[in-house]
Every structure is written in structure tokens, then in C-alpha cells.
Tab-separated table of C-alpha atoms and ligand atoms in Angstrom:
chain	number	residue	atom	x	y	z
R	666	MET	CA	96.596	82.518	115.021
R	667	ILE	CA	98.217	83.225	118.368
R	668	ARG	CA	100.910	80.760	119.408
R	669	GLU	CA	102.872	80.397	122.610
R	670	MET	CA	104.184	83.882	123.323
R	671	GLN	CA	107.919	84.132	124.016
R	672	ALA	CA	107.982	87.879	123.440
R	673	ALA	CA	105.430	90.666	123.577
R	674	ILE	CA	106.056	93.727	121.424
R	675	PHE	CA	104.018	96.782	122.355
R	676	ASP	CA	103.169	99.761	120.252
R	677	LEU	CA	103.496	102.906	122.393
R	678	ASP	CA	100.936	105.607	121.514
R	679	GLY	CA	97.439	104.242	122.157
R	680	VAL	CA	98.589	100.955	123.710
R	681	ILE	CA	100.919	101.832	126.585
R	682	VAL	CA	100.002	105.475	127.029
R	683	ASP	CA	97.193	107.785	126.033
R	684	THR	CA	99.278	110.164	123.921
R	685	ALA	CA	96.937	109.993	120.897
R	686	LYS	CA	94.978	112.952	122.319
R	687	TYR	CA	98.119	115.121	122.337
R	688	HIS	CA	98.989	114.186	118.760
R	689	TYR	CA	95.408	115.136	117.888
R	690	LEU	CA	95.591	118.492	119.663
R	691	ALA	CA	98.870	119.380	117.947
R	692	TRP	CA	97.631	118.385	114.472
R	693	LYS	CA	94.365	120.279	115.056
R	694	ARG	CA	96.350	123.367	116.039
R	695	LEU	CA	98.396	123.065	112.862
R	696	ALA	CA	95.284	122.624	110.708
R	697	TYR	CA	93.833	125.728	112.333
R	698	ALA	CA	97.042	127.657	111.565
R	699	LEU	CA	96.721	126.538	107.943
R	700	GLY	CA	93.068	127.635	107.837
R	701	PHE	CA	91.000	124.470	108.015
R	702	ASP	CA	89.383	122.184	110.579
R	703	PHE	CA	90.556	118.744	111.584
R	704	THR	CA	88.182	116.408	113.379
R	705	GLU	CA	88.678	113.454	115.718
R	706	ARG	CA	87.438	111.231	112.922
R	707	ASP	CA	90.139	112.593	110.588
R	708	ASN	CA	92.657	111.870	113.337
R	709	GLU	CA	91.939	108.112	113.125
R	710	ARG	CA	93.788	108.149	109.795
R	711	LEU	CA	96.978	109.354	111.495
R	712	LYS	CA	97.263	106.652	114.162
R	713	GLY	CA	100.470	104.647	113.820
R	714	VAL	CA	101.483	106.713	110.796
R	715	SER	CA	104.863	108.510	110.693
R	716	ARG	CA	105.088	112.265	111.251
R	717	GLN	CA	105.844	113.094	107.601
R	718	HIS	CA	103.123	110.839	106.258
R	719	SER	CA	100.673	112.244	108.823
R	720	LEU	CA	101.365	115.738	107.480
R	721	GLU	CA	100.666	114.526	103.924
R	722	ILE	CA	97.291	113.149	105.064
R	723	LEU	CA	96.491	116.367	106.933
R	724	LEU	CA	97.264	118.456	103.845
R	725	GLU	CA	95.089	116.176	101.727
R	726	ILE	CA	92.201	116.679	104.191
R	727	GLY	CA	92.681	120.466	104.052
R	728	GLN	CA	93.263	120.355	100.269
R	729	GLN	CA	96.513	122.256	100.619
R	730	SER	CA	99.834	121.821	98.916
R	731	LEU	CA	103.191	122.872	100.360
R	732	ASN	CA	106.750	122.656	99.081
R	733	GLU	CA	109.314	120.422	100.814
R	734	GLU	CA	110.797	123.223	102.885
R	735	GLU	CA	107.386	124.317	104.133
R	736	LYS	CA	106.522	120.715	104.982
R	737	GLN	CA	109.648	120.431	107.136
R	738	THR	CA	108.781	123.681	108.877
R	739	TYR	CA	105.189	122.691	109.624
R	740	ALA	CA	106.104	119.157	110.751
R	741	ALA	CA	108.648	120.680	113.158
R	742	MET	CA	106.059	123.151	114.400
R	743	LYS	CA	103.575	120.349	115.104
R	744	ASN	CA	106.261	118.384	116.903
R	745	ASP	CA	107.231	121.351	119.067
R	746	TRP	CA	103.622	121.699	120.198
R	747	TYR	CA	103.321	117.949	120.792
R	748	VAL	CA	106.535	117.894	122.844
R	749	GLU	CA	105.273	120.862	124.839
R	750	TYR	CA	102.075	118.910	125.678
R	751	ILE	CA	103.842	115.697	126.646
R	752	GLN	CA	106.244	117.499	128.979
R	753	GLN	CA	103.339	117.344	131.437
R	754	LEU	CA	102.750	113.619	130.850
R	755	HIS	CA	101.884	111.891	134.114
R	756	THR	CA	102.041	108.230	135.136
R	757	ASN	CA	98.247	108.231	135.459
R	758	GLU	CA	98.156	108.474	131.652
R	759	ILE	CA	99.649	104.977	131.388
R	760	LEU	CA	96.687	102.966	130.139
R	761	PRO	CA	94.854	100.657	132.604
R	762	GLY	CA	96.450	97.290	133.324
R	763	VAL	CA	99.635	97.982	131.363
R	764	THR	CA	102.213	97.891	134.141
R	765	ASP	CA	100.568	94.925	135.914
R	766	TYR	CA	100.339	92.885	132.718
R	767	ILE	CA	103.923	93.586	131.689
R	768	GLU	CA	105.178	92.680	135.152
R	769	LYS	CA	103.133	89.490	135.075
R	770	ILE	CA	104.478	88.236	131.743
R	771	ARG	CA	108.055	89.265	132.540
R	772	ASN	CA	107.843	87.187	135.721
R	773	ARG	CA	106.919	84.255	133.500
R	774	GLY	CA	110.037	84.785	131.376
R	775	VAL	CA	108.361	86.530	128.420
R	776	LYS	CA	110.621	89.161	126.796
R	777	THR	CA	109.137	92.603	126.242
R	778	ALA	CA	109.864	95.309	123.675
R	779	ILE	CA	108.488	98.545	122.290
R	780	GLY	CA	107.843	98.849	118.541
R	781	SER	CA	106.734	102.413	117.885
R	782	ALA	CA	106.742	104.842	114.977
R	783	SER	CA	107.301	107.744	117.348
R	784	LYS	CA	110.623	109.581	117.447
R	785	ASN	CA	109.534	110.916	120.838
R	786	THR	CA	109.543	107.426	122.387
R	787	PRO	CA	112.666	108.001	124.571
R	788	LEU	CA	111.161	111.185	126.029
R	789	ILE	CA	107.817	109.495	126.761
R	790	LEU	CA	109.383	106.440	128.436
R	791	GLU	CA	111.613	108.690	130.483
R	792	ARG	CA	108.722	110.937	131.594
R	793	LEU	CA	106.745	107.867	132.654
R	794	GLY	CA	109.698	106.077	134.265
R	795	ILE	CA	108.939	102.785	132.488
R	796	ARG	CA	112.006	102.253	130.261
R	797	LYS	CA	113.193	99.385	132.491
R	798	MET	CA	110.062	97.365	131.736
R	799	PHE	CA	111.341	96.649	128.223
R	800	ASP	CA	114.268	94.521	127.076
R	801	SER	CA	114.463	96.557	123.903
R	802	VAL	CA	113.021	99.763	122.474
R	803	VAL	CA	112.723	100.174	118.711
R	804	ASP	CA	111.223	103.458	117.557
R	805	GLY	CA	111.078	105.904	114.664
R	806	ASN	CA	114.681	106.934	115.308
R	807	LYS	CA	115.947	103.422	114.593
R	808	VAL	CA	114.020	102.374	111.486
R	809	SER	CA	113.767	103.785	108.007
R	810	LYS	CA	110.512	102.185	106.871
R	811	ALA	CA	107.259	103.139	108.571
R	812	LYS	CA	104.391	100.774	109.470
R	813	PRO	CA	102.763	98.915	107.637
R	814	ASP	CA	106.310	97.863	106.761
R	815	PRO	CA	107.310	95.169	109.296
R	816	GLU	CA	110.809	96.620	109.909
R	817	VAL	CA	110.085	98.054	113.378
R	818	PHE	CA	108.781	94.733	114.742
R	819	LEU	CA	111.403	92.560	113.009
R	820	ARG	CA	114.143	94.720	114.462
R	821	ALA	CA	112.615	94.453	117.940
R	822	ALA	CA	112.478	90.640	117.612
R	823	ALA	CA	116.103	90.565	116.460
R	824	GLU	CA	117.210	92.746	119.391
R	825	ILE	CA	115.542	90.491	121.959
R	826	LYS	CA	116.598	87.364	120.030
R	827	VAL	CA	113.169	85.789	119.644
R	828	ILE	CA	111.946	84.409	116.315
R	829	PRO	CA	109.069	86.428	114.807
R	830	GLN	CA	106.699	83.417	114.974
R	831	ALA	CA	107.006	83.440	118.780
R	832	CYS	CA	106.278	87.174	119.103
R	833	VAL	CA	102.897	88.768	119.707
R	834	VAL	CA	102.354	92.436	118.830
R	835	PHE	CA	99.874	94.670	120.671
R	836	GLU	CA	98.717	97.497	118.386
R	837	ASP	CA	95.965	100.103	118.148
R	838	ALA	CA	96.467	101.060	114.498
R	839	GLU	CA	95.497	99.248	111.341
R	840	ALA	CA	98.923	99.971	109.822
R	841	GLY	CA	100.557	98.364	112.874
R	842	ILE	CA	98.401	95.222	112.662
R	843	GLU	CA	99.386	94.861	109.015
R	844	ALA	CA	103.059	95.338	109.942
R	845	ALA	CA	102.827	92.633	112.631
R	846	LEU	CA	101.184	90.143	110.289
R	847	ARG	CA	103.730	90.887	107.559
R	848	ALA	CA	106.455	90.180	110.148
R	849	GLY	CA	104.895	86.719	110.718
R	850	MET	CA	103.890	87.616	114.279
R	851	GLY	CA	100.627	87.269	116.178
R	852	ALA	CA	98.642	90.517	116.256
R	853	VAL	CA	96.347	91.649	119.053
R	854	GLY	CA	94.341	94.769	118.225
R	855	ILE	CA	93.573	97.303	120.931
R	856	GLY	CA	90.381	99.193	120.188
R	857	ARG	CA	87.268	98.528	118.158
R	858	PRO	CA	87.036	95.235	116.186
R	859	ALA	CA	85.437	97.072	113.243
R	860	SER	CA	88.570	99.105	112.599
R	861	LEU	CA	91.084	96.301	113.293
R	862	ILE	CA	89.568	93.518	111.219
R	863	GLU	CA	92.841	91.846	110.264
R	864	ALA	CA	93.954	91.266	113.880
R	865	ASP	CA	94.039	87.731	115.360
R	866	ALA	CA	92.091	89.039	118.354
R	867	VAL	CA	90.814	92.451	119.441
R	868	ILE	CA	90.503	93.669	123.017
R	869	GLU	CA	89.447	97.017	124.471
R	870	GLY	CA	92.650	97.490	126.387
R	871	ILE	CA	95.544	95.634	127.991
R	872	TRP	CA	93.533	95.525	131.270
R	873	GLN	CA	91.338	92.841	129.706
R	874	LEU	CA	94.269	90.422	129.558
R	875	LEU	CA	94.434	90.437	133.339
R	876	ILE	CA	90.931	89.045	133.716
R	877	LEU	CA	91.009	86.458	130.912
U	2388	B16	P1	106.279	111.291	116.338
U	2388	B16	P2	102.947	104.525	117.711
U	2388	B16	C1	102.868	106.805	116.322
U	2388	B16	O1	103.223	106.082	117.482
U	2388	B16	C2	101.561	107.559	116.522
U	2388	B16	O2	100.485	106.657	116.629
U	2388	B16	C3	101.329	108.483	115.360
U	2388	B16	O3	100.141	109.214	115.572
U	2388	B16	C4	102.528	109.415	115.193
U	2388	B16	O4	102.359	110.260	114.058
U	2388	B16	C5	103.801	108.584	115.020
U	2388	B16	O5	103.954	107.734	116.148
U	2388	B16	C6	105.039	109.435	114.901
U	2388	B16	O6	105.220	110.099	116.115
U	2388	B16	O7	105.786	112.469	115.593
U	2388	B16	O8	106.270	111.433	117.848
U	2388	B16	O9	107.619	110.784	115.829
U	2388	B16	O10	101.484	104.399	117.767
U	2388	B16	O11	103.608	103.786	116.567
U	2388	B16	O12	103.612	104.256	119.042
U	2389	MG	MG1	99.679	103.381	118.281
């Protein structure tokens, strides 16, 4: 159930900015280099999942096995391609309604934070010029346990000094919804209700919150 929101914690990829397509392109390029195809449907399994775990899933899809050293090499290769793509990231790739909604709730005194698995979070926020919209940023560089572990959201709540029960998480991935619920927070899914069944509520995008 969603209670009075004292803090809003936003996932980054797929909630604030449309970077999922660049992750997809980079993983597809890697799959191609390894000799197999990787579809958009396969890509759904990687949303919200850490880089290393994503590679494991990709290899499972392509029925390939690599040693640890090779895995490091390929994960780095994928990241280099991804970083190359997001160098061109433009503010028009911020998802609809995001900046207006964040401004609106901040004016009401609601704290805001990022809770993302991505180690590229600082680069993305810098490219988009939106770092100042968040009281705290917790990303894959700061936590050791990936979603669905609640660590990323609990750390964000601790940094902004709001109890988990008064936080609401906005997430596009199933693993992130599970992490939010395990943290004792409210969870709003962004996307299709069928794939985010555990969420307290599901909306198509942040823009919908401006017309509710
Ligand atoms: P990186 P989020 C997640 O970000 C993405 O959804 C996921 O596809 C990606 O593998 C993960 O970050 C790690 O990203 O390789 O940039 O460290 O949705 O939690 O903001
Ligand atoms: Mg996401």
C-alpha cells in the first residue's frame, strides 16, 4: 500500500531516461560478436540487472560458456560500446513528465534520490544536467548487492534520512519492485502491469502522475 510519501526514490534506466535502448544495442552487438542473436524480448530479462549478471543471462541465451577472464573482457567491451552510445545522450531523452514531476514534489518538501544498479549513473546525470534534482544518488558504484536485494534503496533512504516506510520507489524492472518491497517501501511500477505484478500500482510513465 502507498502511504504518505516523504521521499521518492527513482530508478534511472527506464524511469528517468530512455537508456534501455542503448543497453540493448550494446548487448546485441556483443551477442553478434559471440555468434548468436539477441532479441528485444531477451533484453527484458536484463532490465535492472547488474552488468555481470546480465552477461551471465546473455551467455545462457546464447548457450555459451566463458572463463572468468573472458567474462571480464566481454563485460568491459559491452560497457565501452554502451558508454560510446550514451556520450550522445540528449536532454530530450529524459522521459516525459520527469523533470516537472520531480520539481513539483520537491516544492512540496518531498526528498528525492536515485537508486540505480548502473555504474554509469554519474556520467548519465552529468550528460543530462539533472544531478541537482536529487538529494542523494546511490548507484552500482556504492552498493555490493544487486537488486532484488534492497541494499540500493535502503542506502538511499539512509542518506536522505527518511524511514523506508515513508519512501516510494519508482521502478521499471521486476527485480527493482521486489527490492523496494523487501526494503519496506511503496513500489510504483513503470511499464506494463502484466510484467510488474507485485507493484502497489503501475503507470505507463511518470507523466501520468501529473494528470492524476
Ligand atoms: P551498468 P537501473 C540498470 O539500471 C539497467 O536497467 C540494467 O540494464 C543494467 O545492466 C544495470 O543498470 C547496470 O548498468 O552496466 O551501466 O553499470 O535500471 O537500475 O537504473
Ligand atoms: Mg530500470
